[in-house]
Short mmCIF file of C-alpha atoms and ligand atoms in Angstrom, two decimals:
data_model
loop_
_atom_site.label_atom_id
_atom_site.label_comp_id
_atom_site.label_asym_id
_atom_site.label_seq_id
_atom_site.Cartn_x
_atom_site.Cartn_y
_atom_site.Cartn_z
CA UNK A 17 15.87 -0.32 -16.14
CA UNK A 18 12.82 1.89 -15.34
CA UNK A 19 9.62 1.35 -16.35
CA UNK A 20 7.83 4.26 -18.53
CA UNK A 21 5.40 4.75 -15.79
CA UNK A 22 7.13 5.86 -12.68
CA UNK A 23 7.51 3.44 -10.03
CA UNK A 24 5.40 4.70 -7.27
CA UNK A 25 3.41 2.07 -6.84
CA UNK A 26 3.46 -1.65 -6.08
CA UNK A 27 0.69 -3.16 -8.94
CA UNK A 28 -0.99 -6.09 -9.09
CA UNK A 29 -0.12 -7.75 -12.02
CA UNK A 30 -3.97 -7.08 -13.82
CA UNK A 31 -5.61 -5.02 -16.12
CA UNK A 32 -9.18 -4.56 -16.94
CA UNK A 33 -11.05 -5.19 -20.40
CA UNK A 34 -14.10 -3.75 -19.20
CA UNK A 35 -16.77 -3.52 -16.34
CA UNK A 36 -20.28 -4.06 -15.49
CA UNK A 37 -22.52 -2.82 -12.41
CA UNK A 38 -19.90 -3.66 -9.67
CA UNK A 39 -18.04 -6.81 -11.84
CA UNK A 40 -14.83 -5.71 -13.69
CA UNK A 41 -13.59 -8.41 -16.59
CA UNK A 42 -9.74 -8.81 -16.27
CA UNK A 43 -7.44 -9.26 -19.22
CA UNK A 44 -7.18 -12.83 -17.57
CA UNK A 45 -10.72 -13.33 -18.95
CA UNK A 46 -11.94 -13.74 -15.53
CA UNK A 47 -14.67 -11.69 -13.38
CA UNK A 48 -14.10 -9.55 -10.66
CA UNK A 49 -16.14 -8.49 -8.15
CA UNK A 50 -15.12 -5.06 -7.59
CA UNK A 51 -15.22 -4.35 -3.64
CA UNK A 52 -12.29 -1.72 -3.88
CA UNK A 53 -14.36 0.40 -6.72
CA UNK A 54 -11.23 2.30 -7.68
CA UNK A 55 -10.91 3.04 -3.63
CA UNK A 56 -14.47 4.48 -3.29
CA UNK A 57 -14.65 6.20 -6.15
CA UNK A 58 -17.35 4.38 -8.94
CA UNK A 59 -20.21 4.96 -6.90
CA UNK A 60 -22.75 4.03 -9.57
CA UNK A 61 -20.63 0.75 -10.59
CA UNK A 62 -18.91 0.44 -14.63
CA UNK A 63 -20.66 0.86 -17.72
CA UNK A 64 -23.60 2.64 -15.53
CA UNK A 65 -25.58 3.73 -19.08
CA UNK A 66 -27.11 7.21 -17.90
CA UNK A 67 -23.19 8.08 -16.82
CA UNK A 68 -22.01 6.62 -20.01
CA UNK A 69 -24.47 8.84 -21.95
CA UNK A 70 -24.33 11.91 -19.89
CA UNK A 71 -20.41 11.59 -20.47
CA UNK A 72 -20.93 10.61 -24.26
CA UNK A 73 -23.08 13.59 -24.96
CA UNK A 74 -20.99 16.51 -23.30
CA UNK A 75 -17.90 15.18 -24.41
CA UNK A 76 -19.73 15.69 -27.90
CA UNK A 77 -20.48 19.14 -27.00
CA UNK A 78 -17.96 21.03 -25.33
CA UNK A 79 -15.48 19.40 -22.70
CA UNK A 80 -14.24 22.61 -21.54
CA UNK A 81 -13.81 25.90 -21.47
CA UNK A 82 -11.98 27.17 -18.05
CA UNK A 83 -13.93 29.59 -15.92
CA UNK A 84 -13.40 32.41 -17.79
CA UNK A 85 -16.81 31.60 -18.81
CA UNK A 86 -20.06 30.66 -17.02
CA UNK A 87 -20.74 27.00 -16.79
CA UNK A 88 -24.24 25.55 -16.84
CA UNK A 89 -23.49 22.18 -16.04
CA UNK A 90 -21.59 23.00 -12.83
CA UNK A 91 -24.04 25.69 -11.51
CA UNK A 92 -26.66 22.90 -12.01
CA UNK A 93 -24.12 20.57 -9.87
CA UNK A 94 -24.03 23.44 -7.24
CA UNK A 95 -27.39 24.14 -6.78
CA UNK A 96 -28.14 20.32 -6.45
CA UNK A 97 -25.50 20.68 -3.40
CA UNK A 98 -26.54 23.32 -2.29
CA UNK A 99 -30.20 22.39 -1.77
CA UNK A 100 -29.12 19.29 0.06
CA UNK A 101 -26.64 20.10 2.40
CA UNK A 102 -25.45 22.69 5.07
CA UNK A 103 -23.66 24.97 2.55
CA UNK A 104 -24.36 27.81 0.53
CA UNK A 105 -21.95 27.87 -2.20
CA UNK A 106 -19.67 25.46 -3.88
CA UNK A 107 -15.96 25.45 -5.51
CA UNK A 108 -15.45 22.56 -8.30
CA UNK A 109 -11.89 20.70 -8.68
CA UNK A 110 -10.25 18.19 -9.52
CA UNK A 111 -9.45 15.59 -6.48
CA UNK A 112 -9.56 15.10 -2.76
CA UNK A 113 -6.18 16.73 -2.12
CA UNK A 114 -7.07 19.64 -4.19
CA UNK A 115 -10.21 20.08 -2.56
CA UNK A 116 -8.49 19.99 1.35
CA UNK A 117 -5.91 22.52 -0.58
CA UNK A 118 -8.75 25.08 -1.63
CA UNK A 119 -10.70 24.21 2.30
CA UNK A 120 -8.13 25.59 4.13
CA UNK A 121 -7.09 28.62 1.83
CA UNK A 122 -10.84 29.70 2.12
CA UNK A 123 -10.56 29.25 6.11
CA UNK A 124 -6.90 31.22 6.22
CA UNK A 125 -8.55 33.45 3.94
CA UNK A 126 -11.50 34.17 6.00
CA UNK A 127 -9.84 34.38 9.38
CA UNK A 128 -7.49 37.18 7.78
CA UNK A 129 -10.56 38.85 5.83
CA UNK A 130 -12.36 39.25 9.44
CA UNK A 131 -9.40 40.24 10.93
CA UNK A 132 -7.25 37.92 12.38
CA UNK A 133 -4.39 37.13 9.96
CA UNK A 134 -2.58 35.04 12.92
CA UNK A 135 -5.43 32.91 13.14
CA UNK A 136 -3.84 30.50 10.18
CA UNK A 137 -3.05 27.08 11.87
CA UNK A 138 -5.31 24.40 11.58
CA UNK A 139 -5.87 21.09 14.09
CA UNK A 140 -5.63 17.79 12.57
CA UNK A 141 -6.22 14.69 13.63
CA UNK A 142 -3.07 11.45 14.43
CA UNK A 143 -4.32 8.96 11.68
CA UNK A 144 -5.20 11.90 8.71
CA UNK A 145 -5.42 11.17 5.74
CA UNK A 146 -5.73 14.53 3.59
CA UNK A 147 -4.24 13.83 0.35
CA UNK A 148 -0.34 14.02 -1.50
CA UNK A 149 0.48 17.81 -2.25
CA UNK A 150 2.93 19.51 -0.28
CA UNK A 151 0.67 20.92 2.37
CA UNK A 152 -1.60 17.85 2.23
CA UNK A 153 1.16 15.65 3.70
CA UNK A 154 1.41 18.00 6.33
CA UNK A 155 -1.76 17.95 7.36
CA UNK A 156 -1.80 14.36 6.97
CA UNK A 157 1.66 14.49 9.03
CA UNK A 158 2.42 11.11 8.66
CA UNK A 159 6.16 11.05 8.32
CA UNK A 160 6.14 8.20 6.03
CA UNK A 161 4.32 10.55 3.31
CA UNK A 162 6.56 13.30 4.48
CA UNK A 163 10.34 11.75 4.72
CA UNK A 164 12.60 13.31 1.93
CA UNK A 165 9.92 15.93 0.75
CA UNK A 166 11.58 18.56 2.52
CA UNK A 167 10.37 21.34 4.89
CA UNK A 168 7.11 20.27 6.28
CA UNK A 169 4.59 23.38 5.23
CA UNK A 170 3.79 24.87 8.14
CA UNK A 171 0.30 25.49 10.81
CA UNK A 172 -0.73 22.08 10.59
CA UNK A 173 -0.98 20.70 14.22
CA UNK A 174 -2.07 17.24 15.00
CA UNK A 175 -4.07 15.42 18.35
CA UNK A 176 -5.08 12.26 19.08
CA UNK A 177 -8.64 11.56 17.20
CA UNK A 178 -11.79 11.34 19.42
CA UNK A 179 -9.61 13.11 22.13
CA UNK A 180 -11.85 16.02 23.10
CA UNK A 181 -9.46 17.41 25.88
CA UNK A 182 -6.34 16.96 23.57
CA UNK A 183 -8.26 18.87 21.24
CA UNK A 184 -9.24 21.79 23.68
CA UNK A 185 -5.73 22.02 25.00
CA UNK A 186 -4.15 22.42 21.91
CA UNK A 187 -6.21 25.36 20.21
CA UNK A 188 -4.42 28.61 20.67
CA UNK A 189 -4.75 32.23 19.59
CA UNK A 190 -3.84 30.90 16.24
CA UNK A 191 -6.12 28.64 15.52
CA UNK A 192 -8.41 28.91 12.43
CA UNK A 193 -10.02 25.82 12.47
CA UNK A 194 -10.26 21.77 12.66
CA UNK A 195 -10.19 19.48 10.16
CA UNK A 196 -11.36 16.13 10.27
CA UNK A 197 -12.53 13.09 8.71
CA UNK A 198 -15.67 11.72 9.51
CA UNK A 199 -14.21 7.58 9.59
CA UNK A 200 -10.35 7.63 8.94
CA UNK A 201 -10.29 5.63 5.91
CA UNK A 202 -6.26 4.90 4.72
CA UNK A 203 -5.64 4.52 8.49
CA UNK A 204 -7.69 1.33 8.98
CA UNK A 205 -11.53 2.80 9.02
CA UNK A 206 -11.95 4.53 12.63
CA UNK A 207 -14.89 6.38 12.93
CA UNK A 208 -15.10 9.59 15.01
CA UNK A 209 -17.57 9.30 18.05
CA UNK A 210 -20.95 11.21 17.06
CA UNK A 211 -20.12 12.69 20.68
CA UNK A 212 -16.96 14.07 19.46
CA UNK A 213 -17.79 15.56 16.80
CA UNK A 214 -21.12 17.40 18.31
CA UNK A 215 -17.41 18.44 20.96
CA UNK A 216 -15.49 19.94 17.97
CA UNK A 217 -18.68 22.03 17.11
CA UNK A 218 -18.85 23.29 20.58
CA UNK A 219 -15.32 23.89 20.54
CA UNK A 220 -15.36 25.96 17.18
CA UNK A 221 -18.15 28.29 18.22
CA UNK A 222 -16.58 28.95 21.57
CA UNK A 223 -13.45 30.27 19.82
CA UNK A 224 -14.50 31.73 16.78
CA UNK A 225 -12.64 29.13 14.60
CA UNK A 226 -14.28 26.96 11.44
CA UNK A 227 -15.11 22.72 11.68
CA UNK A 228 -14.34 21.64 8.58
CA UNK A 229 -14.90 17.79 7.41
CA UNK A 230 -13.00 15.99 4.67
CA UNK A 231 -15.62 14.05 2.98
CA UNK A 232 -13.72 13.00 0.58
CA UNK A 233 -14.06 9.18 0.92
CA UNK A 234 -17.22 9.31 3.52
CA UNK A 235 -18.95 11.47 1.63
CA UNK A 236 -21.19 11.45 -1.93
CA UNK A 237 -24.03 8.68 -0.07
CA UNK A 238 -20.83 6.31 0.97
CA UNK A 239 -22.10 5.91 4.93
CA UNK A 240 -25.91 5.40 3.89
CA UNK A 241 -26.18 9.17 3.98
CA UNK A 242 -25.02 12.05 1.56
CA UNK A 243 -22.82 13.06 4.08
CA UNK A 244 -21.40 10.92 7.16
CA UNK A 245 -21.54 14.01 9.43
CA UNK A 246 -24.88 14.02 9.01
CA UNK A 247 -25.48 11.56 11.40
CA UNK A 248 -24.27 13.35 14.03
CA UNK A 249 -26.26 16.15 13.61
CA UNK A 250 -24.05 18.41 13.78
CA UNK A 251 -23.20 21.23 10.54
CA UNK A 252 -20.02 21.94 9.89
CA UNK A 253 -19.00 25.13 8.13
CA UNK A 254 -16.74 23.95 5.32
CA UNK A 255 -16.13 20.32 3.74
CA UNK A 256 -14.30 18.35 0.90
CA UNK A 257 -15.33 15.91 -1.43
CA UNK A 258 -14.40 13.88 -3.97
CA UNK A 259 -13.68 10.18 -5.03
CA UNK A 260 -17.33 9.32 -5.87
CA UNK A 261 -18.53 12.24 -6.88
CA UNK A 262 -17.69 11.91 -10.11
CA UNK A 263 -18.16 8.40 -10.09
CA UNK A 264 -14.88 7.84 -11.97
CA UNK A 265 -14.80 10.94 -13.80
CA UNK A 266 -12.03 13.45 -11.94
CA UNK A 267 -13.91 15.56 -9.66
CA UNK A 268 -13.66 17.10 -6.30
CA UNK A 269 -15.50 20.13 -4.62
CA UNK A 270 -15.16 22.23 -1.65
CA UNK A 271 -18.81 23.09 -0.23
CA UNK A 272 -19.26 26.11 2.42
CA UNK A 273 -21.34 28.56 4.45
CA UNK A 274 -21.70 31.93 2.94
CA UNK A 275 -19.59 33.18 5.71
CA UNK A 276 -16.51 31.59 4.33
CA UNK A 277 -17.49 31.58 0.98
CA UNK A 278 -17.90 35.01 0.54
CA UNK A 279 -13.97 35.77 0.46
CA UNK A 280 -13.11 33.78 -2.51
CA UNK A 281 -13.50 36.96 -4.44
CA UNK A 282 -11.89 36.59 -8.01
CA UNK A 283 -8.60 36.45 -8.18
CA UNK A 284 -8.22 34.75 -4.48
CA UNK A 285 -7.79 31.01 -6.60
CA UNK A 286 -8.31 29.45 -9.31
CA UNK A 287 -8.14 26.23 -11.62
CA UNK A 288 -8.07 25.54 -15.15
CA UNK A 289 -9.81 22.45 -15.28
CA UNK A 290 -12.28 22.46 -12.27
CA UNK A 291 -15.78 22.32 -12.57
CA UNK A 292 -14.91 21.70 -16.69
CA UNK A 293 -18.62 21.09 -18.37
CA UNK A 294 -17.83 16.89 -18.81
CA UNK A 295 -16.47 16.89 -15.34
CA UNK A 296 -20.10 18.58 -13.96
CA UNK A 297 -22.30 16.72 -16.61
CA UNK A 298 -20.80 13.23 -14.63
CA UNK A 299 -21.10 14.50 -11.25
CA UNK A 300 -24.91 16.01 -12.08
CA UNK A 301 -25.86 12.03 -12.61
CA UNK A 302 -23.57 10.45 -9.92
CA UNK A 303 -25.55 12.96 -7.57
CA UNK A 304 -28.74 13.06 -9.39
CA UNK A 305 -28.68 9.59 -8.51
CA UNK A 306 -27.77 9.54 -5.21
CA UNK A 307 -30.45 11.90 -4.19
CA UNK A 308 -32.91 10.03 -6.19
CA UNK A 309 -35.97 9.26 -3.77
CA UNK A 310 -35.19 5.65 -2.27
CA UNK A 311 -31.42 5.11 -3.21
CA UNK A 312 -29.63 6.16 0.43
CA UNK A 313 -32.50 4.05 1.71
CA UNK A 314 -31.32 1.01 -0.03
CA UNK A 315 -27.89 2.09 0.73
CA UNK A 316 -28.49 1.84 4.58
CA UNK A 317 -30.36 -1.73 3.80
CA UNK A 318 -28.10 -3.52 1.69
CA UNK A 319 -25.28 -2.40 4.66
CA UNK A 320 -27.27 -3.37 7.52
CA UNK A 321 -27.21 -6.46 5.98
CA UNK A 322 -23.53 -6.40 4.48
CA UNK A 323 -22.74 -5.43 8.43
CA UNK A 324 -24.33 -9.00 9.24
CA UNK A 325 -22.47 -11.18 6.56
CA UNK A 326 -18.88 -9.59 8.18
CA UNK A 327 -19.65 -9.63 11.76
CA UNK A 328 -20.58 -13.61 10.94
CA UNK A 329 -17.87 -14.03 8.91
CA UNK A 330 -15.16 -12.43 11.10
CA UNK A 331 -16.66 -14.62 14.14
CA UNK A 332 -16.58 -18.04 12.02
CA UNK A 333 -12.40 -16.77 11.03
CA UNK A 334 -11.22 -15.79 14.38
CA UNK A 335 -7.95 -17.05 13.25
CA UNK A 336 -7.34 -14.32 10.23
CA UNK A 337 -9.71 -11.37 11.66
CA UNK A 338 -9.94 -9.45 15.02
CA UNK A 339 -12.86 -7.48 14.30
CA UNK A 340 -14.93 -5.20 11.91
CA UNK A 341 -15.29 -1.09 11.36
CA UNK A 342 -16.76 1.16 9.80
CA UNK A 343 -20.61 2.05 9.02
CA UNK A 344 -22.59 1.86 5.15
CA UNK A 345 -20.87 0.64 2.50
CA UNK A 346 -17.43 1.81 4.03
CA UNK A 347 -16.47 -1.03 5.99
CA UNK A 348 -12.94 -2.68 7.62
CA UNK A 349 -11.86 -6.00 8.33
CA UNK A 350 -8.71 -5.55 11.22
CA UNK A 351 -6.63 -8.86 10.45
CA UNK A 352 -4.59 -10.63 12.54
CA UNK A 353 -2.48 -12.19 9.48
CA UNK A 354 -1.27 -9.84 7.06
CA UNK A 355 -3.88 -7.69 5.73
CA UNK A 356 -2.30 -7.77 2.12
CA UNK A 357 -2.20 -11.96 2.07
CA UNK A 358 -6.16 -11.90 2.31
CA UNK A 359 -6.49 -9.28 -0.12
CA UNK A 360 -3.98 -11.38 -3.07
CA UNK A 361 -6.29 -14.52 -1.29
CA UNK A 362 -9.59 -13.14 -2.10
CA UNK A 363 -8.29 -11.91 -5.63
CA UNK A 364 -7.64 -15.47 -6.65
CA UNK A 365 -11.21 -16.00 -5.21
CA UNK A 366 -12.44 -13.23 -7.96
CA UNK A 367 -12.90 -10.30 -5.02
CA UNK A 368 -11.59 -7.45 -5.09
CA UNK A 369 -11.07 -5.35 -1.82
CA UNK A 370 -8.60 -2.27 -0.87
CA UNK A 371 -5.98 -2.18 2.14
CA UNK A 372 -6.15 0.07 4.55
CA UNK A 373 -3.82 1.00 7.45
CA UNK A 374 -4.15 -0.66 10.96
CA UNK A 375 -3.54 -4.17 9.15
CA UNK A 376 -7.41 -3.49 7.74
CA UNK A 377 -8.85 -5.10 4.52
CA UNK A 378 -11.29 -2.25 3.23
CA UNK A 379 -14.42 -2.89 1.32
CA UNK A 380 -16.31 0.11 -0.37
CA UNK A 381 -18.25 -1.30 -3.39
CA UNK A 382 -20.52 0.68 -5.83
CA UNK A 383 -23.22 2.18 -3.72
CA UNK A 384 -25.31 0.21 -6.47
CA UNK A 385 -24.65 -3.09 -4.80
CA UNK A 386 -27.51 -5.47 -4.27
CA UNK A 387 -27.51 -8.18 -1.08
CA UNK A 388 -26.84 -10.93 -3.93
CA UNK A 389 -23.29 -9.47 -4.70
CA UNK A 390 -22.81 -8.73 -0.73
CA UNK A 391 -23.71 -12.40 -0.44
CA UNK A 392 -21.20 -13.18 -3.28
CA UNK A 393 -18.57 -11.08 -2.28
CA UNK A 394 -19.31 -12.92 1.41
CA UNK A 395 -19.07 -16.30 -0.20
CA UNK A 396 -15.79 -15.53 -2.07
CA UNK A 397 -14.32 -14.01 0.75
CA UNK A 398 -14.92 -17.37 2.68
CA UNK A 399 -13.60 -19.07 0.14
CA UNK A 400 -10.61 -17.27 0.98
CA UNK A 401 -10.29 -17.71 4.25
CA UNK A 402 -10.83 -21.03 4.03
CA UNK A 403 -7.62 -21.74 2.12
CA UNK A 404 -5.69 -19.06 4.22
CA UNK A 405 -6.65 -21.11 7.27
CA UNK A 406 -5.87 -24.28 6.06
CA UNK A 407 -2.61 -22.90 4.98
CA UNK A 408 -2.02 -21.71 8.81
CA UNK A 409 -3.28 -24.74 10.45
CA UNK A 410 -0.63 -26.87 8.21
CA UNK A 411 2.07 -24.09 9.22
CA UNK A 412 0.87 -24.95 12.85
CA UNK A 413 1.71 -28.96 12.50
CA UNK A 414 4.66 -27.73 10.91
CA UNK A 415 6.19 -26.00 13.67
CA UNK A 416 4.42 -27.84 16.24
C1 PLP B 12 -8.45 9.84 -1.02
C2 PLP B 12 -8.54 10.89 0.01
C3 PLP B 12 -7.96 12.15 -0.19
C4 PLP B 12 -7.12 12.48 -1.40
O1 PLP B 12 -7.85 12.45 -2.56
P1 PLP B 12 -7.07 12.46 -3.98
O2 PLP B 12 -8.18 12.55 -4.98
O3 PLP B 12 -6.29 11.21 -4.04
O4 PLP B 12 -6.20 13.66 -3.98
C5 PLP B 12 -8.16 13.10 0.80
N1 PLP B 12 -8.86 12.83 1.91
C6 PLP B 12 -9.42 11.63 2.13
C7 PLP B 12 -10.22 11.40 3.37
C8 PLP B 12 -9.28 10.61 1.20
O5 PLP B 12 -9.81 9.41 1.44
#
């Protein structure tokens, strides 16, 4: 018989109670520590008590009133953007694939507004990861996401990622932009080359087409920095984001140059929920936060040193892992056993971490983390391995 809640995906057999900083209490009774964060998502941990309150108090308020009205909460949230990144304007939603959705209408949108309607396809990247609606999976194009969906929605074309020539080769007349994520995350954590991306801005200028980033996971202080493009120096034109931006609260937001921006006149899209006032009165901590003088900096410490713990870890296990990826608190372990047996292993250890394509075991805590719960989360991870491996050095005599 089927269960009430579809069955789309495989569960662990555990619930929560409750959480606290980045330690979730199961309905076992037992503590977690919460590496996976709801896949990058509670950036300022569980039970954080200035998102509790700011959440508490709105909701107490008004939740919502669609945007037939202003919005003070998420013109606050804007401005904060705003003032600390490339863009000049912002669009509020409700997820990462909504977000990508809304990022390439506005690029379509803008092509055709300046004149080039067949300038409408857009060049993604082998490895994607976009999001689930229709045209996400295209852009994603991974056919597992797309078998049995029907017709793929079309002018989504796909190169290998940090291919520069491949990349060149393949933009034509009808090209609108790129789209690209800063590290692959579901793929197994591969970071784009600074290099390449400082390429795709070349490339984009010399044709007249838009670079635009899916932060979704990478973004909201997740690398060390607000944004992970920002290390490369470059500025994009148009970018999503998401997952922690609300800090567990359903957000997402599309942020852009006034160039693009400006053709999203009313009646070009819309939503019903996004940018509600709860929605914005979360994000305005979560970011509030973020940006608060000395947080990224701890950010970057506590993952220089997280970064340390793994490489020594992966080098004392050379038996379960091959090597590690990714930079701040978005980091990859590439296994050589199955990813998903050192996952269930560190669960029974009280750690909780995400897979990730490639064979990777993903770790993206709160951004909240101190060293002390890196060094836990290190200690319970070796804990793990230490069983695993004694479980595959008895399979060894076994066999031998
Ligand atoms: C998670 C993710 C998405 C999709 O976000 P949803 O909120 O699940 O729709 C899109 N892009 C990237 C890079 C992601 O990691």
């Amino acid at each position: 018989m089927i269960s009430s809640i579809m069955p789309n995906y495989k569960r662990f057999d555990l619930a929560f109670t409750h959480g606290e900083g980045p330690w979730l209490i199961g309905t076992d009774k037992r503590r977690y520590l919460d590496f996976a964060a709801g896949i990058a998502v509670s950036s300022l941990g569980h039970n954080h008590p200035l998102l509790v309150k700011a959440i508490a108090e709105q909701a107490a308020k008004v939740m919502h009133v669609s945007n037939l009205y202003r919005t003070p909460q998420a013109e606050a949230l804007a401005d904060l953007l705003v003032q600390n990144s490339f863009a000049d304007s912002v669009l509020f939603c409700n997820s990462g694939a909504e977000a990508n959705e809304a990022l390439v209408k506005i690029i379509r949108r803008t092509q055709y507004m300046k004149g080039h309607p067949e300038k409408n396809r857009i060049i993604c990247f082998n490895g994607a990861f976009h999001g689930r609606t229709l045209a996400m999976i295209s852009a994603t194009g991974n056919p597992a996401y797309l078998e049995g969906f029907g017709p793929r929605v079309e002018g989504f074309d796909h190169v290998d990622f940090n291919d520069l020539n491949a990349v060149r080769t393949a933009i034509t007349p009808e090209t609108a932009g790129i789209l690209i994520e800063p590290i692959q995350g579901e793929s197994g954590i591969k970071a784009a080359d600074p290099e390449f991306l400082r390429g795709l801005r070349d490339l984009c200028d010399e044709h007249g087409i838009f670079l635009a980033i899916d932060e979704v996971q990478t973004g909201m202080g997740r690398t060390g920095f607000l944004f992970a493009h920002e290390v490369s120096g470059i500025k994009p034109d148009i970018i999503s984001v998401a997952k922690g931006i609300g800090g567990g609260f359903p957000l997402g937001a599309v942020l852009a140059r006034a160039e693009l921006a400006q053709y999203l006149t009313p009646g070009t899209h819309g939503t019903t929920y996004g940018g509600n006032p709860l929605a914005c009165a979360a994000g305005l901590v979560v970011v509030g936060e973020i940006l608060r003088p000395g947080f990224l900096e701890q950010v970057r410490k506590v993952s220089e040193s997280f970064g340390a713990m793994l490489e020594s870890l992966a080098k004392d296990y050379p038996e379960i892992f091959i090597d590690i990826r990714g930079r701040g608190l978005m980091r990859g372990l590439k296994c050589r056993i199955p990813s998903s047996d050192v996952i269930t292993a560190a669960m029974d250890e009280g750690l909780l971490a995400v897979g990730a394509g490639d064979n990777v075991l993903r770790l993206v805590p709160p951004l909240i983390v101190s060293e002390a719960d890196c060094q836990e989360a290190i200690t319970r991870l070796r804990r793990a391995c230490k069983t695993l491996s004694h479980t595959l050095s008895q399979h060894k005599e076994k066999t031998a």
